[in-house]
Short mmCIF file of C-alpha atoms and ligand atoms in Angstrom, two decimals:
data_model
loop_
_atom_site.label_atom_id
_atom_site.label_comp_id
_atom_site.label_asym_id
_atom_site.label_seq_id
_atom_site.Cartn_x
_atom_site.Cartn_y
_atom_site.Cartn_z
CA MET S 164 72.23 -37.68 -49.42
CA THR S 165 74.68 -40.79 -49.07
CA LYS S 166 77.01 -40.32 -46.34
CA PRO S 167 80.74 -40.07 -47.28
CA LEU S 168 82.69 -43.43 -46.63
CA ARG S 169 85.25 -42.97 -44.08
CA VAL S 170 88.24 -45.10 -45.30
CA GLY S 171 91.75 -45.52 -43.63
CA ILE S 172 95.05 -45.84 -45.61
CA LEU S 173 97.59 -47.65 -43.44
CA ASN S 174 100.48 -48.21 -45.71
CA GLY S 175 102.36 -50.88 -43.82
CA ASP S 176 105.91 -51.56 -44.46
CA ASP S 177 108.49 -52.13 -47.45
CA ILE S 178 106.49 -52.26 -50.62
CA GLY S 179 103.37 -51.21 -48.65
CA HIS S 180 104.74 -47.59 -49.27
CA GLU S 181 104.46 -48.12 -52.99
CA ILE S 182 101.44 -50.36 -53.37
CA VAL S 183 98.96 -48.67 -51.17
CA PRO S 184 99.49 -45.07 -52.56
CA ALA S 185 98.94 -46.67 -55.95
CA SER S 186 95.74 -48.32 -54.79
CA VAL S 187 94.48 -45.05 -53.29
CA GLU S 188 95.39 -43.10 -56.45
CA ILE S 189 93.42 -45.56 -58.60
CA ALA S 190 90.48 -45.50 -55.98
CA ARG S 191 90.44 -41.75 -55.81
CA ALA S 192 90.30 -41.48 -59.75
CA ALA S 193 87.54 -44.20 -59.67
CA ALA S 194 85.39 -42.33 -56.99
CA GLU S 195 85.68 -39.13 -58.79
CA LEU S 196 84.37 -40.74 -62.06
CA HIS S 197 81.61 -42.37 -60.26
CA GLY S 198 80.69 -39.53 -57.56
CA VAL S 199 81.53 -41.70 -54.55
CA ASP S 200 82.45 -39.40 -51.58
CA ILE S 201 85.29 -40.60 -49.61
CA ASP S 202 86.78 -39.16 -46.48
CA TRP S 203 90.20 -40.52 -46.62
CA GLN S 204 92.10 -40.92 -43.25
CA PRO S 205 96.04 -41.64 -43.57
CA LEU S 206 97.17 -43.44 -40.27
CA PRO S 207 100.38 -44.50 -38.92
CA ILE S 208 101.34 -47.98 -38.59
CA GLY S 209 104.34 -50.41 -38.81
CA ALA S 210 108.11 -49.62 -38.84
CA LYS S 211 107.42 -45.99 -39.72
CA ALA S 212 105.09 -45.51 -37.01
CA LEU S 213 107.54 -46.83 -34.53
CA GLU S 214 109.90 -43.85 -35.60
CA THR S 215 107.24 -41.04 -35.65
CA HIS S 216 104.95 -42.25 -32.77
CA GLY S 217 107.05 -44.70 -30.84
CA ASN S 218 104.85 -47.79 -31.43
CA THR S 219 104.15 -49.96 -34.47
CA LEU S 220 100.50 -49.66 -33.60
CA PRO S 221 100.07 -46.24 -32.22
CA PRO S 222 97.15 -45.27 -30.08
CA VAL S 223 96.05 -42.69 -32.46
CA THR S 224 95.45 -45.50 -35.12
CA MET S 225 93.57 -47.76 -32.74
CA GLU S 226 91.36 -44.93 -31.64
CA THR S 227 90.56 -43.86 -35.05
CA LEU S 228 89.83 -47.22 -36.68
CA PRO S 229 86.58 -47.60 -34.88
CA THR S 230 85.18 -44.53 -36.46
CA LEU S 231 85.72 -45.71 -40.15
CA ASP S 232 83.88 -47.82 -42.62
CA GLY S 233 86.79 -49.82 -43.53
CA TRP S 234 90.62 -49.44 -44.23
CA ILE S 235 93.39 -50.49 -46.76
CA LEU S 236 96.14 -52.06 -44.76
CA GLY S 237 99.58 -52.68 -46.72
CA PRO S 238 101.67 -55.61 -45.80
CA ILE S 239 103.39 -55.55 -42.48
CA GLY S 240 107.05 -56.60 -42.24
CA HIS S 241 107.11 -57.32 -38.44
CA ARG S 242 109.76 -59.98 -38.67
CA ASN S 243 112.27 -57.00 -39.36
CA TYR S 244 110.93 -54.71 -36.63
CA PRO S 245 113.55 -54.06 -33.83
CA LYS S 246 113.03 -56.14 -30.58
CA GLY S 247 111.05 -54.00 -27.93
CA PRO S 248 107.75 -53.74 -26.18
CA ASN S 249 106.39 -51.24 -28.77
CA SER S 250 107.44 -53.42 -31.87
CA ILE S 251 104.20 -55.47 -32.02
CA ASN S 252 102.79 -57.41 -35.08
CA PRO S 253 99.38 -55.43 -35.76
CA HIS S 254 97.93 -58.19 -37.81
CA PRO S 255 96.37 -60.41 -35.03
CA ILE S 256 95.43 -57.33 -32.89
CA LEU S 257 93.39 -55.85 -35.75
CA ARG S 258 91.68 -58.91 -36.88
CA LYS S 259 90.71 -60.01 -33.22
CA GLN S 260 89.72 -56.42 -32.09
CA PHE S 261 87.28 -55.77 -35.04
CA ASN S 262 86.29 -59.46 -35.22
CA LEU S 263 87.43 -59.92 -38.82
CA PHE S 264 87.19 -63.63 -38.63
CA ALA S 265 86.93 -64.45 -42.40
CA ASN S 266 89.58 -63.94 -44.86
CA VAL S 267 88.31 -63.74 -48.39
CA ARG S 268 91.06 -64.72 -50.88
CA PRO S 269 90.06 -64.92 -54.55
CA THR S 270 92.27 -66.49 -57.31
CA ARG S 271 91.65 -65.87 -60.81
CA SER S 272 93.78 -66.27 -64.17
CA TYR S 273 94.26 -63.85 -66.70
CA PRO S 274 95.77 -64.45 -70.27
CA GLY S 275 99.42 -64.03 -71.06
CA ILE S 276 100.88 -63.58 -67.64
CA GLY S 277 102.27 -67.13 -66.91
CA CYS S 278 98.98 -68.63 -65.21
CA LEU S 279 99.17 -72.44 -65.08
CA PHE S 280 95.58 -72.59 -66.16
CA GLU S 281 93.53 -70.33 -68.18
CA ASP S 282 90.14 -70.52 -66.45
CA VAL S 283 90.80 -70.58 -62.80
CA ASP S 284 88.17 -68.55 -60.68
CA LEU S 285 87.78 -69.61 -57.22
CA VAL S 286 87.75 -67.96 -53.84
CA ILE S 287 89.39 -69.46 -50.54
CA VAL S 288 87.61 -68.35 -47.55
CA ARG S 289 90.08 -68.75 -44.46
CA GLU S 290 89.04 -68.55 -40.89
CA ASN S 291 91.14 -65.70 -39.57
CA ASN S 292 91.04 -65.71 -35.70
CA GLU S 293 91.55 -69.28 -34.21
CA GLY S 294 93.02 -72.41 -35.40
CA PHE S 295 96.81 -73.08 -35.47
CA GLN S 296 97.88 -69.46 -35.24
CA PRO S 297 99.34 -69.04 -31.69
CA ASP S 298 99.48 -65.30 -31.90
CA ARG S 299 95.79 -65.11 -31.89
CA ASN S 300 94.16 -68.38 -30.70
CA MET S 301 94.43 -67.44 -27.06
CA ILE S 302 93.04 -64.40 -24.98
CA ALA S 303 96.33 -63.99 -23.34
CA GLY S 304 99.69 -65.79 -23.85
CA SER S 305 100.62 -67.79 -26.89
CA GLY S 306 99.21 -70.83 -28.11
CA GLU S 307 102.77 -72.51 -28.24
CA PHE S 308 104.88 -73.40 -25.20
CA ARG S 309 108.03 -75.48 -24.37
CA PRO S 310 107.49 -77.22 -20.95
CA THR S 311 111.16 -78.76 -21.32
CA ASP S 312 113.90 -78.35 -23.75
CA GLU S 313 112.79 -81.33 -25.46
CA ILE S 314 109.09 -80.79 -25.94
CA THR S 315 107.18 -78.04 -27.74
CA LEU S 316 103.46 -78.01 -27.80
CA SER S 317 101.34 -76.10 -30.25
CA VAL S 318 97.70 -75.75 -29.53
CA ARG S 319 94.97 -75.62 -32.35
CA VAL S 320 91.56 -73.94 -31.30
CA ILE S 321 88.47 -74.76 -33.07
CA THR S 322 85.18 -73.25 -31.95
CA ARG S 323 81.62 -73.97 -32.99
CA THR S 324 81.04 -70.32 -33.25
CA GLY S 325 84.10 -69.63 -35.17
CA SER S 326 83.46 -72.55 -37.53
CA ARG S 327 79.89 -71.51 -38.02
CA ARG S 328 80.49 -67.93 -38.82
CA VAL S 329 83.42 -68.53 -41.36
CA ALA S 330 81.31 -71.12 -43.08
CA ARG S 331 78.30 -68.90 -43.12
CA ALA S 332 80.41 -66.07 -44.69
CA ALA S 333 81.42 -68.69 -47.42
CA PHE S 334 78.02 -69.79 -48.00
CA GLU S 335 76.70 -66.48 -48.51
CA LEU S 336 79.63 -65.70 -51.02
CA ALA S 337 78.85 -69.12 -52.98
CA ARG S 338 75.13 -67.85 -53.24
CA GLN S 339 76.47 -64.77 -55.08
CA ARG S 340 78.74 -66.82 -57.34
CA ARG S 341 78.30 -70.19 -59.00
CA LYS S 342 76.70 -71.79 -56.01
CA HIS S 343 79.13 -74.27 -55.16
CA LEU S 344 80.92 -74.75 -52.01
CA THR S 345 83.68 -77.07 -50.89
CA TYR S 346 84.82 -77.46 -47.24
CA ILE S 347 88.32 -78.65 -46.58
CA HIS S 348 89.42 -80.72 -43.59
CA LYS S 349 91.17 -83.60 -42.25
CA ASP S 350 88.52 -85.18 -39.96
CA THR S 351 89.99 -88.54 -40.66
CA VAL S 352 92.87 -87.47 -38.31
CA PHE S 353 91.58 -84.64 -36.35
CA LYS S 354 88.32 -86.18 -35.51
CA LEU S 355 87.31 -83.67 -32.94
CA GLY S 356 89.03 -80.50 -34.16
CA CYS S 357 88.27 -80.77 -37.88
CA GLY S 358 85.26 -82.91 -36.87
CA MET S 359 83.69 -79.89 -35.25
CA PHE S 360 84.39 -77.76 -38.32
CA VAL S 361 82.63 -80.34 -40.68
CA GLU S 362 79.73 -80.75 -38.26
CA GLU S 363 79.14 -76.87 -38.48
CA CYS S 364 79.49 -76.84 -42.22
CA LYS S 365 77.04 -79.68 -42.69
CA LYS S 366 74.45 -78.06 -40.27
CA LEU S 367 74.56 -74.90 -42.22
CA ALA S 368 74.33 -76.55 -45.65
CA ALA S 369 70.53 -77.50 -44.70
CA GLU S 370 70.03 -73.60 -44.60
CA TYR S 371 71.36 -73.27 -48.15
CA PRO S 372 69.67 -75.95 -50.31
CA ASP S 373 70.38 -73.72 -53.44
CA VAL S 374 74.20 -74.33 -52.95
CA ARG S 375 75.85 -77.46 -53.97
CA VAL S 376 78.19 -78.57 -51.26
CA ASP S 377 81.05 -81.01 -51.02
CA ASP S 378 84.07 -81.66 -49.03
CA VAL S 379 87.73 -82.85 -49.87
CA ILE S 380 90.35 -83.94 -47.39
CA VAL S 381 93.17 -81.29 -47.26
CA ASP S 382 95.87 -83.18 -48.73
CA THR S 383 93.73 -84.45 -51.52
CA PHE S 384 92.68 -81.00 -52.12
CA ALA S 385 96.26 -79.70 -52.25
CA MET S 386 96.78 -82.05 -55.02
CA ARG S 387 93.54 -81.15 -56.64
CA LEU S 388 94.13 -77.61 -56.61
CA VAL S 389 97.11 -77.84 -59.02
CA ARG S 390 95.37 -80.49 -61.31
CA ASP S 391 91.80 -79.29 -61.67
CA PRO S 392 91.32 -75.98 -60.01
CA GLN S 393 88.62 -75.25 -62.25
CA THR S 394 86.27 -77.58 -60.51
CA PHE S 395 86.16 -75.31 -57.43
CA ASP S 396 84.11 -72.04 -56.72
CA VAL S 397 84.12 -70.99 -53.09
CA VAL S 398 86.29 -73.02 -50.71
CA VAL S 399 86.09 -72.58 -46.84
CA THR S 400 88.61 -73.92 -44.38
CA THR S 401 90.16 -73.55 -40.96
CA ASN S 402 93.16 -70.77 -40.50
CA MET S 403 96.35 -72.63 -41.19
CA PHE S 404 94.95 -74.85 -44.07
CA GLY S 405 93.50 -71.84 -45.71
CA ASP S 406 96.99 -69.76 -45.27
CA ILE S 407 98.66 -72.42 -47.13
CA LEU S 408 96.33 -73.29 -49.58
CA SER S 409 95.67 -69.65 -50.68
CA ASP S 410 99.29 -69.24 -51.40
CA GLU S 411 99.29 -72.43 -53.43
CA ALA S 412 96.36 -70.83 -55.27
CA ALA S 413 98.20 -67.65 -56.02
CA GLY S 414 101.02 -69.91 -57.70
CA LEU S 415 98.44 -71.11 -60.10
CA VAL S 416 97.99 -67.64 -61.38
CA GLY S 417 101.12 -65.50 -61.48
CA GLY S 418 102.29 -65.59 -57.88
CA LEU S 419 101.74 -63.61 -54.70
CA GLY S 420 101.59 -60.23 -56.58
CA MET S 421 98.22 -61.63 -57.90
CA ALA S 422 96.75 -62.56 -54.50
CA PRO S 423 94.12 -60.08 -53.16
CA GLY S 424 92.18 -60.36 -49.96
CA LEU S 425 89.49 -58.90 -47.69
CA CYS S 426 89.03 -59.42 -43.88
CA ILE S 427 85.34 -59.35 -43.05
CA GLY S 428 83.33 -60.08 -40.02
CA ASP S 429 79.72 -59.69 -38.85
CA GLY S 430 80.32 -56.14 -37.81
CA ASP S 431 80.26 -53.04 -39.87
CA VAL S 432 83.85 -52.74 -40.84
CA VAL S 433 86.00 -54.23 -43.41
CA MET S 434 89.75 -54.46 -43.98
CA ALA S 435 91.54 -54.81 -47.51
CA GLN S 436 94.61 -56.64 -47.10
CA ALA S 437 96.77 -58.43 -49.82
CA THR S 438 97.62 -62.09 -49.05
CA HIS S 439 101.45 -61.32 -49.80
CA GLY S 440 104.02 -59.96 -47.19
CA SER S 441 106.13 -56.93 -47.36
CA ALA S 442 108.56 -58.15 -49.82
CA PRO S 443 111.52 -56.33 -48.35
CA ASP S 444 113.79 -57.89 -51.27
CA ILE S 445 112.07 -55.74 -53.76
CA ALA S 446 111.21 -52.73 -51.70
CA GLY S 447 112.04 -49.15 -52.87
CA ARG S 448 112.58 -50.06 -56.55
CA GLY S 449 109.31 -49.28 -57.97
CA ILE S 450 108.87 -52.75 -59.30
CA ALA S 451 106.21 -54.26 -56.84
CA ASN S 452 103.09 -55.49 -58.38
CA PRO S 453 100.17 -53.46 -57.09
CA TYR S 454 97.51 -55.87 -58.50
CA ALA S 455 96.75 -57.62 -55.26
CA MET S 456 96.34 -54.52 -53.20
CA VAL S 457 94.44 -52.62 -55.89
CA GLU S 458 92.07 -55.63 -56.01
CA SER S 459 91.67 -55.85 -52.24
CA THR S 460 90.76 -52.22 -52.34
CA ARG S 461 88.23 -52.94 -55.02
CA MET S 462 86.81 -55.71 -52.96
CA MET S 463 86.44 -53.30 -49.89
CA PHE S 464 84.48 -50.82 -52.06
CA ASP S 465 82.30 -53.30 -53.60
CA TRP S 466 81.52 -54.84 -49.81
CA LEU S 467 81.07 -51.29 -48.63
CA GLY S 468 78.78 -50.39 -51.63
CA HIS S 469 76.58 -53.36 -51.02
CA SER S 470 76.62 -53.18 -47.17
CA ARG S 471 75.93 -49.42 -47.14
CA ASN S 472 73.43 -49.51 -50.17
CA ASN S 473 75.74 -47.05 -51.79
CA GLN S 474 75.25 -47.99 -55.68
CA ALA S 475 77.93 -45.39 -56.70
CA ALA S 476 80.54 -47.39 -54.76
CA VAL S 477 79.50 -50.64 -56.37
CA LYS S 478 79.94 -49.07 -59.86
CA MET S 479 83.15 -47.68 -58.94
CA ALA S 480 84.36 -51.20 -57.97
CA GLN S 481 83.05 -52.74 -61.09
CA SER S 482 85.01 -49.89 -63.10
CA MET S 483 88.15 -50.68 -61.12
CA SER S 484 87.83 -54.28 -61.83
CA ASP S 485 87.39 -53.72 -65.69
CA ALA S 486 90.33 -51.18 -65.62
CA VAL S 487 92.58 -53.58 -63.91
CA THR S 488 91.78 -56.42 -66.47
CA VAL S 489 92.75 -54.06 -69.27
CA ALA S 490 95.94 -53.09 -67.38
CA VAL S 491 97.05 -56.75 -66.66
CA GLY S 492 96.46 -57.47 -70.30
CA ASP S 493 99.08 -54.69 -71.24
CA GLU S 494 102.48 -56.08 -71.56
CA THR S 495 104.03 -52.72 -71.38
CA ALA S 496 102.25 -51.72 -68.28
CA ARG S 497 102.15 -54.88 -66.17
CA THR S 498 105.03 -55.68 -63.83
CA GLY S 499 107.90 -58.27 -64.18
CA ASP S 500 106.61 -60.87 -61.94
CA ILE S 501 103.64 -61.31 -64.39
CA ARG S 502 105.71 -61.24 -67.51
CA GLY S 503 105.46 -57.51 -68.01
CA LYS S 504 107.81 -54.99 -68.97
CA GLY S 505 106.39 -52.30 -66.74
CA ASN S 506 106.66 -51.26 -63.10
CA THR S 507 104.43 -50.08 -60.27
CA ARG S 508 103.79 -46.78 -61.84
CA THR S 509 103.20 -47.71 -65.32
CA PHE S 510 100.49 -50.39 -64.06
CA THR S 511 98.88 -47.75 -61.81
CA GLN S 512 98.67 -45.17 -64.78
CA ALA S 513 97.38 -47.96 -67.10
CA VAL S 514 94.50 -48.66 -64.62
CA ILE S 515 93.72 -44.98 -64.29
CA LYS S 516 93.70 -44.64 -68.07
CA ALA S 517 91.37 -47.50 -68.54
CA LEU S 518 88.82 -46.28 -65.90
CA LYS S 519 85.23 -45.82 -67.26
P1 LIG C 15 104.60 -63.10 -45.01
O1 LIG C 15 105.08 -64.14 -44.17
O2 LIG C 15 104.72 -61.68 -44.10
O3 LIG C 15 103.29 -63.32 -45.79
P2 LIG C 15 106.45 -63.92 -47.02
O4 LIG C 15 107.47 -64.73 -46.22
O5 LIG C 15 105.32 -64.93 -47.58
O6 LIG C 15 105.59 -62.87 -46.23
P3 LIG C 15 106.47 -61.94 -49.01
O7 LIG C 15 107.01 -60.75 -48.62
O8 LIG C 15 105.19 -62.29 -49.53
O9 LIG C 15 107.07 -63.13 -48.17
O10 LIG C 15 107.43 -62.28 -50.40
C1 LIG C 15 107.82 -63.59 -51.11
C2 LIG C 15 108.13 -63.33 -52.43
O11 LIG C 15 107.15 -62.94 -53.35
C3 LIG C 15 109.36 -62.32 -52.44
O12 LIG C 15 110.16 -62.74 -53.28
C4 LIG C 15 108.69 -61.08 -52.92
O13 LIG C 15 109.49 -60.26 -53.65
C5 LIG C 15 107.53 -61.48 -53.65
N1 LIG C 15 106.38 -60.77 -53.83
C6 LIG C 15 105.46 -60.52 -52.77
N2 LIG C 15 104.63 -59.59 -53.08
C7 LIG C 15 105.01 -59.20 -54.31
C8 LIG C 15 104.41 -58.12 -55.02
N3 LIG C 15 103.26 -57.46 -54.74
N4 LIG C 15 104.98 -57.86 -56.28
C9 LIG C 15 105.95 -58.67 -56.74
N5 LIG C 15 106.61 -59.53 -55.74
C10 LIG C 15 106.09 -59.82 -54.84
#
């Protein structure tokens, strides 16, 4: 008998309390339809956890996560946390602790929702644990410091291991898709930092002769992404470039509500996390677009299905994907940010209704 999948539910902040329950409701319905046994584990995190457990990342959450197959992490609004030692931003801790070094961010267009192009289907794989992000590129302290009031230094960390493993994740993904990988860098200027990333991508290319490989300088890529995004399949890049470019890519297909993501590593766990933030400006109004969170959840079950050889979970993920496509196509169900007349609830119900 297949073991139940142990999956955590971490709502996060603001719209997370709306879109994570929507995603779980859809996943529960799809799981029931396809006979996938899931042991759901709701866990405290974020501003609410500070109220109930005295910490934005309470020990009970950190102790339970290693026992799970994966979890859904809602958006985190850490910038609005009250100042204090227990108000930490959980993102970098989770990504580092569980070695979730690759952030897989797909961009896909759907008809009728205001996409700039009708035929975009690309994935940006962003390095997640080093680069320019000062909150996670040091073992202790921050990668930014100010020796005098006049000078600020920001350190960017690039390692061979970090570059190689994110590139490998991208090559593997390219192999499952249209077998085209583009690596993005600026080695014309960052000869050592980007140079190392490029060297590792080139070395790996020899192991994947079936994947067509090319590279584009980051500024040229930013331009080409808005002119001919159809020419890209899988794109891999360092942390900060990936952060910026994946938001740009979301802009091509209806905005941040359409930007899902999955954090993966070489371990056994996986974290579903949409690209967007906690959107406090629209929280509590029932109008947040759950697409990105639902799709992130769908990606997690697809990943778990393959890694655990759980065919029912793979089918469940496919059924979620098909149903989401139907709901996005329904103007009365989809949310206002993607030219719809519906809300979080109507979209969720439409996905559940379309599940097969
Ligand atoms: P972070 O830096 O934490 O990623 P951010 O500053 O990029 O956050 P977001 O919280 O992502 O900001 O919000 C940016 C804009 O996009 C806001 O106007 C917000 O309402 C909108 N937005 C984000 N997510 C969604 C969503 N799921 N549905 C509808 N609108 C959204």
